[in-house]
PDB file of C-alpha atoms and ligand atoms in Angstrom:
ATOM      1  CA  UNK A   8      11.706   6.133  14.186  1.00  0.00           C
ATOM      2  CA  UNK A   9       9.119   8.122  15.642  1.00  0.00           C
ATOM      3  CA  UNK A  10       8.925  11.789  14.324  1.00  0.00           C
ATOM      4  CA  UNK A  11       6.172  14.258  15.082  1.00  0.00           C
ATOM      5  CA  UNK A  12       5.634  15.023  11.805  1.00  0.00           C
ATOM      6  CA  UNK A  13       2.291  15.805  10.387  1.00  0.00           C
ATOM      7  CA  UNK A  14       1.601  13.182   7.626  1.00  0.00           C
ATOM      8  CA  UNK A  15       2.767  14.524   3.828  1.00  0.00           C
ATOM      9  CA  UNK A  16       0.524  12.578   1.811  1.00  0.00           C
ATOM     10  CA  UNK A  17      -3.163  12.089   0.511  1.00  0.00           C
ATOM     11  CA  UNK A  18      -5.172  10.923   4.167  1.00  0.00           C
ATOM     12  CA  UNK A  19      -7.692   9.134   1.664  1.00  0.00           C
ATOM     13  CA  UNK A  20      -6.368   6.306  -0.591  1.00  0.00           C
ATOM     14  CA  UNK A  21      -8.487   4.792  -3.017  1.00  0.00           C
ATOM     15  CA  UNK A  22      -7.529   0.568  -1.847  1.00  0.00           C
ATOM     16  CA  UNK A  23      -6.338  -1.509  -4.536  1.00  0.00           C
ATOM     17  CA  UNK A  24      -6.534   1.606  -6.894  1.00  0.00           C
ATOM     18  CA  UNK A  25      -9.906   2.569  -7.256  1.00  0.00           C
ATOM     19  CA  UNK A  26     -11.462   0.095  -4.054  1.00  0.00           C
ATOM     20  CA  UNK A  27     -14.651  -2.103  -6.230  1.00  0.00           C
ATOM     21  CA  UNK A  28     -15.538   0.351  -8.326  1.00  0.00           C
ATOM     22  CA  UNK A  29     -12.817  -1.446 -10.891  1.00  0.00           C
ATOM     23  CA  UNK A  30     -10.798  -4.200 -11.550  1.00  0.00           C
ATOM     24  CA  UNK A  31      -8.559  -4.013  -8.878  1.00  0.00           C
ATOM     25  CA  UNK A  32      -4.684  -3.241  -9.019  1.00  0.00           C
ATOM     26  CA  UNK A  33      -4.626  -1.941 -12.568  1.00  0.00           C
ATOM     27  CA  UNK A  34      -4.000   1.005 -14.545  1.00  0.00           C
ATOM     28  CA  UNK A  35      -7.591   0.989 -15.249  1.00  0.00           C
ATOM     29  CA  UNK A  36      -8.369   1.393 -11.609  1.00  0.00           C
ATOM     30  CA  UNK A  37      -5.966   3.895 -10.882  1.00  0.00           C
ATOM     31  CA  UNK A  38      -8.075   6.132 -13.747  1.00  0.00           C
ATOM     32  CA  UNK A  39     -11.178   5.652 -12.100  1.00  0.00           C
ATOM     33  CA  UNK A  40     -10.051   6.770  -8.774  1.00  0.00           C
ATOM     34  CA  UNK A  41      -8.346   9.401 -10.330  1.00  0.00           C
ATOM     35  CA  UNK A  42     -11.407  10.645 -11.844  1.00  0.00           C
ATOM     36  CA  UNK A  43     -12.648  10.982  -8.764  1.00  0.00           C
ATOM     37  CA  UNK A  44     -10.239  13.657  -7.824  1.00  0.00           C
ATOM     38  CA  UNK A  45      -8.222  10.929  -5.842  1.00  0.00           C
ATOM     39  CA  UNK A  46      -4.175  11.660  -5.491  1.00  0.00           C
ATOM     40  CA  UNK A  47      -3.367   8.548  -3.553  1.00  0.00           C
ATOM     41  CA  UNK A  48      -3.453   5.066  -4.439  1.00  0.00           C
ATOM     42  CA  UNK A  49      -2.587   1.628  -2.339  1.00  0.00           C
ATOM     43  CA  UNK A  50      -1.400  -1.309  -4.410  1.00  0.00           C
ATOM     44  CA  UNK A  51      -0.014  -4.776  -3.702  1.00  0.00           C
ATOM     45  CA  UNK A  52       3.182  -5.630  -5.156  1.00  0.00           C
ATOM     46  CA  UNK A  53       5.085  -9.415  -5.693  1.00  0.00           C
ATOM     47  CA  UNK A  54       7.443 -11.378  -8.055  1.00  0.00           C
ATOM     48  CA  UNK A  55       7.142 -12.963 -10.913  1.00  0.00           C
ATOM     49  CA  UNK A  56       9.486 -15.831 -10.996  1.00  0.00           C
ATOM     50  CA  UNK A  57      12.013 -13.670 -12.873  1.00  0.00           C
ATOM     51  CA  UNK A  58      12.126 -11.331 -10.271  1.00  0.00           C
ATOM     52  CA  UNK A  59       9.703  -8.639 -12.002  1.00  0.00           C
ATOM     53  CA  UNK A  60       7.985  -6.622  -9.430  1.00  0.00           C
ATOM     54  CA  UNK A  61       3.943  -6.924 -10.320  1.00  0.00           C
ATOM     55  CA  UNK A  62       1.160  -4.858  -9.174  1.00  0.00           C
ATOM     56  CA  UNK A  63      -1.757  -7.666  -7.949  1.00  0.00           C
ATOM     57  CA  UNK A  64      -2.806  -8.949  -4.178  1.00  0.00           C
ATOM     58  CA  UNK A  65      -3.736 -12.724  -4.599  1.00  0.00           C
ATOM     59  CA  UNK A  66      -0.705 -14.892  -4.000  1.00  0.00           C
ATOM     60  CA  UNK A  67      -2.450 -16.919  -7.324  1.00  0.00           C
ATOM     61  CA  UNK A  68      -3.831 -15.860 -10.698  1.00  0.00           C
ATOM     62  CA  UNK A  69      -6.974 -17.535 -10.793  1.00  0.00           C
ATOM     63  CA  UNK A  70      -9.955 -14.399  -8.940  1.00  0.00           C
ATOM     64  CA  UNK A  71      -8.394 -11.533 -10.746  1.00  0.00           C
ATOM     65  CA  UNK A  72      -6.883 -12.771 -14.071  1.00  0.00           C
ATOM     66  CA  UNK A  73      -7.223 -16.152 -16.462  1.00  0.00           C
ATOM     67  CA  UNK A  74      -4.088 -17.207 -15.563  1.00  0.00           C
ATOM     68  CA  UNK A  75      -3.401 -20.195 -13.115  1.00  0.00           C
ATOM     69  CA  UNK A  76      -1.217 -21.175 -10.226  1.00  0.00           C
ATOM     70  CA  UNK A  77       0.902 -18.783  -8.480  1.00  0.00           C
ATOM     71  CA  UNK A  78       1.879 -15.459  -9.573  1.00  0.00           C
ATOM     72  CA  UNK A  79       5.743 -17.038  -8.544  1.00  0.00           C
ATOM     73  CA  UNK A  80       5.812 -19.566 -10.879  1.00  0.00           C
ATOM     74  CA  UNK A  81       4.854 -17.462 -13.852  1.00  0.00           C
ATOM     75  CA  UNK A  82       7.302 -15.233 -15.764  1.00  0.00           C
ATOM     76  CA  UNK A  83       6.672 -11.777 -16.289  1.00  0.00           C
ATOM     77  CA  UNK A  84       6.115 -12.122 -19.576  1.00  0.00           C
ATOM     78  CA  UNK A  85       3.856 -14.607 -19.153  1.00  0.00           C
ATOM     79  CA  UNK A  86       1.807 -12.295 -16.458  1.00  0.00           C
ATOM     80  CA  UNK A  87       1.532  -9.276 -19.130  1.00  0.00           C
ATOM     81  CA  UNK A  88      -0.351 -11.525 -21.713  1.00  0.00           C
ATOM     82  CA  UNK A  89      -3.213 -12.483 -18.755  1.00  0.00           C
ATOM     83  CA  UNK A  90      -6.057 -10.470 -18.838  1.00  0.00           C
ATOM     84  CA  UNK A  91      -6.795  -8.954 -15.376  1.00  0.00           C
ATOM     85  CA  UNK A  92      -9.866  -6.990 -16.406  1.00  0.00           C
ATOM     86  CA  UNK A  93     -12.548  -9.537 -17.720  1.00  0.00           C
ATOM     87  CA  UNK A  94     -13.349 -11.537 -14.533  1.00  0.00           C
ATOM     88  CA  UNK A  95     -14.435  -7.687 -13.575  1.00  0.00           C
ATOM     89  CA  UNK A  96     -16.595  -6.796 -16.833  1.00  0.00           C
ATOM     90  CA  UNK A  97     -16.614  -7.207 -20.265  1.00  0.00           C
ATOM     91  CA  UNK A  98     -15.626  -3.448 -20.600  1.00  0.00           C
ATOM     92  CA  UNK A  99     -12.511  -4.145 -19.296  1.00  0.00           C
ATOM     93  CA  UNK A 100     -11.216  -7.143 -21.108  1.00  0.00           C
ATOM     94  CA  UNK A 101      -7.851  -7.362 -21.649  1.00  0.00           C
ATOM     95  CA  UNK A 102      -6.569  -4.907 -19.059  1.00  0.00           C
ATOM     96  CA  UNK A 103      -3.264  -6.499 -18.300  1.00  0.00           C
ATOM     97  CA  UNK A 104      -1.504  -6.907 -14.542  1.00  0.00           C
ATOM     98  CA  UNK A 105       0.708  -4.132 -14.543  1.00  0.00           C
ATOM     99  CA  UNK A 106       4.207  -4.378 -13.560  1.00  0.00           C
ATOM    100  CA  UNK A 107       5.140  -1.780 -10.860  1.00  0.00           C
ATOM    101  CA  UNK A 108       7.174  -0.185 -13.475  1.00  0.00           C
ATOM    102  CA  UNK A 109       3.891   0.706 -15.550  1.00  0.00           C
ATOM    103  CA  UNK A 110       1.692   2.145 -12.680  1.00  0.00           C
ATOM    104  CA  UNK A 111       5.007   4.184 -10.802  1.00  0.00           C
ATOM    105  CA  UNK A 112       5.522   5.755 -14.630  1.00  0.00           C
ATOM    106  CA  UNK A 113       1.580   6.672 -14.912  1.00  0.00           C
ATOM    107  CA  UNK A 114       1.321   7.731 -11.250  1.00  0.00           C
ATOM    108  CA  UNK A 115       4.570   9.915 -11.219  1.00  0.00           C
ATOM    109  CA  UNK A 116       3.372  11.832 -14.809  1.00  0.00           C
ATOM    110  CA  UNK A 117      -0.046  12.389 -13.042  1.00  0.00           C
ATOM    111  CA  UNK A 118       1.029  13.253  -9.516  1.00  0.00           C
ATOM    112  CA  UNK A 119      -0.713  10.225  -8.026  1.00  0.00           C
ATOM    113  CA  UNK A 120       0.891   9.272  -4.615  1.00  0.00           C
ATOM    114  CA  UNK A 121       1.696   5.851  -4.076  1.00  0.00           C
ATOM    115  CA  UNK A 122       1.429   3.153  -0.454  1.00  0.00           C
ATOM    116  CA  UNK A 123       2.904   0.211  -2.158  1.00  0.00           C
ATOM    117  CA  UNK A 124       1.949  -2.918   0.119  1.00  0.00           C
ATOM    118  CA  UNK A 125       5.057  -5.910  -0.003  1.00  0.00           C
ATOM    119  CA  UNK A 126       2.825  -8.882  -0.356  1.00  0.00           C
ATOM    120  CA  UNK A 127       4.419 -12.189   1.524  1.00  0.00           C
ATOM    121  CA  UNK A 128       5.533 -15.278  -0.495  1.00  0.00           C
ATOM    122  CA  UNK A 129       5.588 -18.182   1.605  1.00  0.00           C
ATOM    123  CA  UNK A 130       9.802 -18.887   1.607  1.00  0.00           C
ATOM    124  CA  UNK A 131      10.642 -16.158  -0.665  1.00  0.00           C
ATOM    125  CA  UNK A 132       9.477 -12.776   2.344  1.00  0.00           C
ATOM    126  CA  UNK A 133      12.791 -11.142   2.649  1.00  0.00           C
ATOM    127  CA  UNK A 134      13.475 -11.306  -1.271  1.00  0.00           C
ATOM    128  CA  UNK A 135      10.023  -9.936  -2.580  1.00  0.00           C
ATOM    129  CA  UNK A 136      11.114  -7.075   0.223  1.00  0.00           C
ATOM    130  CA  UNK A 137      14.473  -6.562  -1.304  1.00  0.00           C
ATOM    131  CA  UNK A 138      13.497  -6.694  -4.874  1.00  0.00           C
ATOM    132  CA  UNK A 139      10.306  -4.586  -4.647  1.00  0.00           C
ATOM    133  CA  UNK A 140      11.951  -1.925  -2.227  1.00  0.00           C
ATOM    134  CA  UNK A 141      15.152  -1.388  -4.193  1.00  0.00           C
ATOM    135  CA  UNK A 142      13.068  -1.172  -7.705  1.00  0.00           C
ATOM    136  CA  UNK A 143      10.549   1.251  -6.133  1.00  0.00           C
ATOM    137  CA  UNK A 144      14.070   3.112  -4.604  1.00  0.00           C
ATOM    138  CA  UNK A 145      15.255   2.852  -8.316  1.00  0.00           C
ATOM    139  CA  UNK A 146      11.825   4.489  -9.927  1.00  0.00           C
ATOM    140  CA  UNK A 147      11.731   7.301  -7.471  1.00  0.00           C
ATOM    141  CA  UNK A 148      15.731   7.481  -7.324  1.00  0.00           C
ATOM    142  CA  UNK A 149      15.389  11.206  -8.336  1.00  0.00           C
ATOM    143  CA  UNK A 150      12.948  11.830  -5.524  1.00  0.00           C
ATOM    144  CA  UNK A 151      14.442  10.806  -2.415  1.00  0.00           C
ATOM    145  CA  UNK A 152      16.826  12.006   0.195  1.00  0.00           C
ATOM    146  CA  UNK A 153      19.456  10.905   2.685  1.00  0.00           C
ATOM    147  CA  UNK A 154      17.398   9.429   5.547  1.00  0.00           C
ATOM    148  CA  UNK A 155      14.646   9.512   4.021  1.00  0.00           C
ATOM    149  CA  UNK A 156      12.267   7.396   5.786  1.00  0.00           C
ATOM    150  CA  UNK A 157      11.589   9.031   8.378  1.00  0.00           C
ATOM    151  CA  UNK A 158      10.398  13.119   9.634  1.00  0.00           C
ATOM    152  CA  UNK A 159      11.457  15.480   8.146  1.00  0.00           C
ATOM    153  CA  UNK A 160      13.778  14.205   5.049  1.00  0.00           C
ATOM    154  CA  UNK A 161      10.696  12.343   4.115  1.00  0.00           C
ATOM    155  CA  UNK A 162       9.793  13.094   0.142  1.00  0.00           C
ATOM    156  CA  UNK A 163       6.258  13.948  -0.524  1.00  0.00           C
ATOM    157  CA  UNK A 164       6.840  12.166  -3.971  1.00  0.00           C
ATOM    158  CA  UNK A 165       8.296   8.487  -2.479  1.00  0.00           C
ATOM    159  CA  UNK A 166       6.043   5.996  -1.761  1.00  0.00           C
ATOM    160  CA  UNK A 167       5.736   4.057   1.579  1.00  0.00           C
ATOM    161  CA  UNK A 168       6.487   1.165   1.384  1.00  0.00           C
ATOM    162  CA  UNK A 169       4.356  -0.966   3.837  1.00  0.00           C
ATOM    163  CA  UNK A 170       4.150  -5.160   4.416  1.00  0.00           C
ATOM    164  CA  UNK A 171       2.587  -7.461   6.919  1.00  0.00           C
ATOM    165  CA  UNK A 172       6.239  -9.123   6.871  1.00  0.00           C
ATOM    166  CA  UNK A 173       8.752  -8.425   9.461  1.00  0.00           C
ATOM    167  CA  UNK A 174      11.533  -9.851   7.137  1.00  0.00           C
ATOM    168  CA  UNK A 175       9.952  -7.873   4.360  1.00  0.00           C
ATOM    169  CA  UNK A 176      10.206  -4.862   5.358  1.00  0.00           C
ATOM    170  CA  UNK A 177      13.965  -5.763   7.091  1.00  0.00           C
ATOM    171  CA  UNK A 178      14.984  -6.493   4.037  1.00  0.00           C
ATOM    172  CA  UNK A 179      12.975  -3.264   2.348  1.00  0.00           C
ATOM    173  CA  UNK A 180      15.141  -1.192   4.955  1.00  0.00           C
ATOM    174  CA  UNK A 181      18.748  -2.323   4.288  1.00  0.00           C
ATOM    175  CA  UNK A 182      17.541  -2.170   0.195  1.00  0.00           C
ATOM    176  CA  UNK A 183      16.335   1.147   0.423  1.00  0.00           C
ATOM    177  CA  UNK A 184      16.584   2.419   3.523  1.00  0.00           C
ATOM    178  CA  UNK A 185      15.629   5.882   2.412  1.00  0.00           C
ATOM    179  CA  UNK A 186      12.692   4.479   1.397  1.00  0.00           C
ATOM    180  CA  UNK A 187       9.773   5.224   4.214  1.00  0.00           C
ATOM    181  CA  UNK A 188       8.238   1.987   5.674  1.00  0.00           C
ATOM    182  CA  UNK A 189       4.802   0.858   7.519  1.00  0.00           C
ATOM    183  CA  UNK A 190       4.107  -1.915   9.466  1.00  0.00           C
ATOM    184  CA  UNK A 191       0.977  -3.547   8.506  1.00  0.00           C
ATOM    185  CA  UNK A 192      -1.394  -5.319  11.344  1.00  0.00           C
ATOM    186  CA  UNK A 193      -4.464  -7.084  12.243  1.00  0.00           C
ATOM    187  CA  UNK A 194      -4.551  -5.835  15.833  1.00  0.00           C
ATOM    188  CA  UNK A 195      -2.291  -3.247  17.742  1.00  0.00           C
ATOM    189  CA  UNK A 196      -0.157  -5.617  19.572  1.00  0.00           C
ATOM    190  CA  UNK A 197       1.280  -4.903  23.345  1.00  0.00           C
ATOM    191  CA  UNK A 198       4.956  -4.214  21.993  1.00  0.00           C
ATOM    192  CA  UNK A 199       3.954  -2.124  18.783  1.00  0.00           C
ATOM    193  CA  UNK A 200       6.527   0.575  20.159  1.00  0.00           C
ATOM    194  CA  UNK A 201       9.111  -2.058  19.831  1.00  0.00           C
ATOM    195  CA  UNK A 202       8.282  -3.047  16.978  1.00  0.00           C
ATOM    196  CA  UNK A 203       8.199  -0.095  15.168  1.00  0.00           C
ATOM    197  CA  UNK A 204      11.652   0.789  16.277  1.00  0.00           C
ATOM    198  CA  UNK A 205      13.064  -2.513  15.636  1.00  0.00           C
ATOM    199  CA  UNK A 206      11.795  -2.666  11.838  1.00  0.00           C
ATOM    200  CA  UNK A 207      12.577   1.511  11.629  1.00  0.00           C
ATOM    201  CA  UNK A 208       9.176   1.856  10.374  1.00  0.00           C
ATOM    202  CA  UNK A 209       7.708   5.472  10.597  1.00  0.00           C
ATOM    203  CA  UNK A 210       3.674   4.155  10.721  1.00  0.00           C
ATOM    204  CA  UNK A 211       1.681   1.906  12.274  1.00  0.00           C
ATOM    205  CA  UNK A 212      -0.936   0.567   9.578  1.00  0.00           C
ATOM    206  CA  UNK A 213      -3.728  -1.237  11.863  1.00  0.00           C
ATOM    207  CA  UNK A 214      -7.442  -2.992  10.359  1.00  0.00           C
ATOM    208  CA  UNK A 215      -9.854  -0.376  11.872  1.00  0.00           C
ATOM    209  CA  UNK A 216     -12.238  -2.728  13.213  1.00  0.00           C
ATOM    210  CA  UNK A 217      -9.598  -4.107  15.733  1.00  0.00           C
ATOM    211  CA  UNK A 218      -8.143  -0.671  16.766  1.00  0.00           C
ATOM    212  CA  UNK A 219      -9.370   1.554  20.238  1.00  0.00           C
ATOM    213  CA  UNK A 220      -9.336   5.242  20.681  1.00  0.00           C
ATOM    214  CA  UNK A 221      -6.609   4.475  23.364  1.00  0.00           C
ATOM    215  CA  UNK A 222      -4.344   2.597  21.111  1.00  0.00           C
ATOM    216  CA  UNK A 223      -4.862   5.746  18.417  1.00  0.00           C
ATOM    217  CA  UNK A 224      -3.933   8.050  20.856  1.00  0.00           C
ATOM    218  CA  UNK A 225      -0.825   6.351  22.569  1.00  0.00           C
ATOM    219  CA  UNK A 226       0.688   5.751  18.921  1.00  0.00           C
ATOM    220  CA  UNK A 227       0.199   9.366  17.936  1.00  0.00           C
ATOM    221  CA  UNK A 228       1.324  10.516  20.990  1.00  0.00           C
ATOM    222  CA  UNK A 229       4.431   8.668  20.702  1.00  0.00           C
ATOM    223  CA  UNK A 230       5.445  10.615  17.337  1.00  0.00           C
ATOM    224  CA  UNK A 231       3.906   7.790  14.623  1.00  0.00           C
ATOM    225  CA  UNK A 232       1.785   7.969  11.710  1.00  0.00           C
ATOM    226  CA  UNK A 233      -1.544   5.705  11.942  1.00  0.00           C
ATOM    227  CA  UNK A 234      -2.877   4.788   9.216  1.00  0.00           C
ATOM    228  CA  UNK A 235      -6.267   2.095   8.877  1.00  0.00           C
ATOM    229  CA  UNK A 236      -7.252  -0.045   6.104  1.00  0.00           C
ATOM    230  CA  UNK A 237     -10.138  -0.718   4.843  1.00  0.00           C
ATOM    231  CA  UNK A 238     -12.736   1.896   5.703  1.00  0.00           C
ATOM    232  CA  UNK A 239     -16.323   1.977   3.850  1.00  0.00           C
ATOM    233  CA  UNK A 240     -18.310   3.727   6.043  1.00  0.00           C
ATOM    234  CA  UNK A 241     -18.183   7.927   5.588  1.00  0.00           C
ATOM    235  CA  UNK A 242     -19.699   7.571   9.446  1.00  0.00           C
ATOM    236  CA  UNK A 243     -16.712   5.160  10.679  1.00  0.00           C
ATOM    237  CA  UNK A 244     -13.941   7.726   8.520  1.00  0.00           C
ATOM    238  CA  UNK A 245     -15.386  10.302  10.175  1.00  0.00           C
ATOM    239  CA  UNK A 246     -14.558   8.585  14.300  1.00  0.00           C
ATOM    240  CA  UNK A 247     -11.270   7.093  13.242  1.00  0.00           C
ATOM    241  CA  UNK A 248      -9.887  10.764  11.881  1.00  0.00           C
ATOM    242  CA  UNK A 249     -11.568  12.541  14.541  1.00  0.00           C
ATOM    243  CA  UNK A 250      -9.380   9.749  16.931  1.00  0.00           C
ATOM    244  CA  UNK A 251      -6.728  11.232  15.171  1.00  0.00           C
ATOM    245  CA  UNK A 252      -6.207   8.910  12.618  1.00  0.00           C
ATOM    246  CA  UNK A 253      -4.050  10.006  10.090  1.00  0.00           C
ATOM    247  CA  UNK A 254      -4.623   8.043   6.464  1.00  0.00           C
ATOM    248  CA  UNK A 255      -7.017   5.638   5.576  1.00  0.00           C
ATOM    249  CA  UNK A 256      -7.619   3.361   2.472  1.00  0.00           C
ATOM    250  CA  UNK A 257     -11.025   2.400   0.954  1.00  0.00           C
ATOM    251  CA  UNK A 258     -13.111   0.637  -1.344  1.00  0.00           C
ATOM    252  CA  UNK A 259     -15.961   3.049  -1.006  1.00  0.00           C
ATOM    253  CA  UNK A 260     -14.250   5.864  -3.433  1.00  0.00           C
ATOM    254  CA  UNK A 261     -17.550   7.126  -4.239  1.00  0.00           C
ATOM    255  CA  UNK A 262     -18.917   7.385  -0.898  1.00  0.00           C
ATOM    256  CA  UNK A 263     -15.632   8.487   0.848  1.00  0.00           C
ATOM    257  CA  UNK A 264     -13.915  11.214  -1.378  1.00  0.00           C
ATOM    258  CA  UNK A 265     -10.347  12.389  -2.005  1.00  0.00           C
ATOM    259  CA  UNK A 266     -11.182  15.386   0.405  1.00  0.00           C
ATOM    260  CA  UNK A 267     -13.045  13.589   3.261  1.00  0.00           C
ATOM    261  CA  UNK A 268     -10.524  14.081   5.855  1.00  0.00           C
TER     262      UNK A 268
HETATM  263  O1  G3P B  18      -2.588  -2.016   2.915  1.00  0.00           O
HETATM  264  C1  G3P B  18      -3.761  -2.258   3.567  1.00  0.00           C
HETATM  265  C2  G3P B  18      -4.576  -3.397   2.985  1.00  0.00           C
HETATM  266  O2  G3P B  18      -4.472  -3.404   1.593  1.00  0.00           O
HETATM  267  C3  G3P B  18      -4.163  -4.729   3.528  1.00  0.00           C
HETATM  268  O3  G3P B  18      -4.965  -5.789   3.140  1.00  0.00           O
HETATM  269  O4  G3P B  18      -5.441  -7.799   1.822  1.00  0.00           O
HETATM  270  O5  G3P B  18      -6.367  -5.629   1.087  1.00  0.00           O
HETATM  271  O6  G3P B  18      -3.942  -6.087   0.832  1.00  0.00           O
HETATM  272  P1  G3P B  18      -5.183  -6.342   1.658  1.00  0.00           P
HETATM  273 MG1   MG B  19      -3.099  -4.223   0.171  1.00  0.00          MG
END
C-alpha cells in the first residue's frame, strides 16, 4: 500500500471540527473552523443502535450531550433530540449530534475535506467499520475511483477513513475498499510496515508525543503518508513538518492556521 505520493489533502485539520474553540463534533464546530479559513476537518464516527452512523467521540452521552448511557443503546432518533451544544455554552444550546449524513452534506457543499475516525465499540469493531465505511462510500459514491485507496487513484474529495481498530478498518476495506484508510496509533510499533500492508492502509496516523525523527523518516521513506494527532504547539507543528510530517490535527485552530504547513 505504500505509494510515493505527495499527500492531496488539507496538512492542517481542525480536531473534532473546530479543536476547543466549540462544541466538539458538530455542525457548529465545523463553522467555526471554517471561519477560520480551515478546509479540513477530523471527526469521530459510531452507531446508534439502529445502525445510524453519528458524528461524536465518547463511547457514552453523558460529557458532550444530556443524554445517558451509551451512544449504542440509543436510537438515532433518540440521539438527534439530545442537545450536544449546552454542556459547551449557553450560545450553543440545542446544537444536535449530527449524523454523518448531516456534516458529509454541509462539508461536500462547502468544500470541507473530511478524516473520518471509526471509533471502537467494545463487541460490535468490525460492524461500526462496515457500516460507517460503506455509508461514507455511499455519500461520496460520485467521488471515488477504482482502487481508490491508495496513490494515485486517490480522490481529493473522499475522505480517509482512519480507526485505532484492526478489525475496523478490515472490515472498512472489504466495505469500501476504494475508500482510503489510516491506521491510527499510540506509538510507532516495530512491525508498522506490516501492518500497514496487512490492513492496506495508505497512512500511518501516530500521537506526536510518542513519535522520533527516525521513525518519521523510515515511514516516509518507505512511500506512506504520516500524519500526527493532536498538535497545539505552532513551535512543535513547526519540528514534526519540518521531520517531514505530512498532516496534522489540532485543537489550537487559532494558534495553528489552515496555512501553517
Ligand atoms: O484521529 C486522531 C485523534 O482524533 C485520535 O484521538 O481520542 O481525539 O479521537 P481522539
Ligand atoms: Mg478522533
Amino acid at each position: 500500500m505504500s505509494h510515493f505520493r505527495p499527500w492531496p489533502w488539507p496538512r492542517v485539520l481542525a480536531h473534532r471540527g473546530a479543536g476547543k474553540l466549540a462544541p466538539e463534533n458538530t455542525l457548529a464546530a465545523i463553522r467555526r473552523s471554517q471561519a477560520l479559513g480551515f478546509r479540513g476537518i477530523e471527526i469521530d464516527a459510531r452507531l446508534s443502535r439502529d445502525e445510524v452512523p453519528v458524528v461524536i467521540h465518547d463511547r457514552t452521552l453523558e460529557r458532550t450531550t444530556d443524554g445517558h448511557g451509551a451512544v449504542a443503546d440509543a436510537s438515532a432518533e433518540e440521539i438527534a433530540s439530545l442537545d450536544a451544544g449546552s454542556w459547551f455554552g449557553p450560545e450553543y444550546r440545542g446544537e444536535p449530534v449530527p449524523t454523518l449524513a448531516a456534516v458529509v452534506a454541509h462539508c461536500r457543499a462547502h468544500g470541507i475535506w473530511i478524516n473520518l475516525e471509526i471509533k471502537r465499540a467494545p463487541g460490535n469493531v468490525a460492524r461500526v467499520g462496515e457500516v460507517v465505511a460503506r455509508t461514507a462510500a455511499q455519500l461520496y459514491a460520485d467521488a471515488l475511483r477504482p482502487g481508490g485507496d491508495r496513490g494515485e487513484c486517490v480522490s481529493t474529495a473522499a475522505p480517509l477513513l482512519s480507526s485505532f481498530g484492526a478489525e475496523a478498518l478490515q472490515a472498512a476495506r472489504a466495505a469500501a475498499p476504494d475508500l482510503p484508510r489510516g491506521w491510527l496509533v499510540t506509538e510507532v510499533p516495530g512491525d508498522w510496515r506490516e501492518r500497514l500492508e496487512r490492513l492496506g492502509c495508505a497512512s500511518l496516523h501516530v500521537d506526536h508525543e510518542a513519535l522520533t525523527p527516525a521513525q518519521a523518516a523510515a515511514v516516509k521513506a518507505a512511500g506512506y503518508w504520516l500524519f500526527c494527532y493532536t498538535v497545539d504547539d505552532p513551535g512543535r507543528a513547526r519540528e514534526l513538518f519540518a521531520w517531514g510530517v505530512d498532516a496534522l490535527c489540532t485543537d489550537r485552530i487559532d494558534l495553528i492556521g489552515p496555512d501553517f504547513a
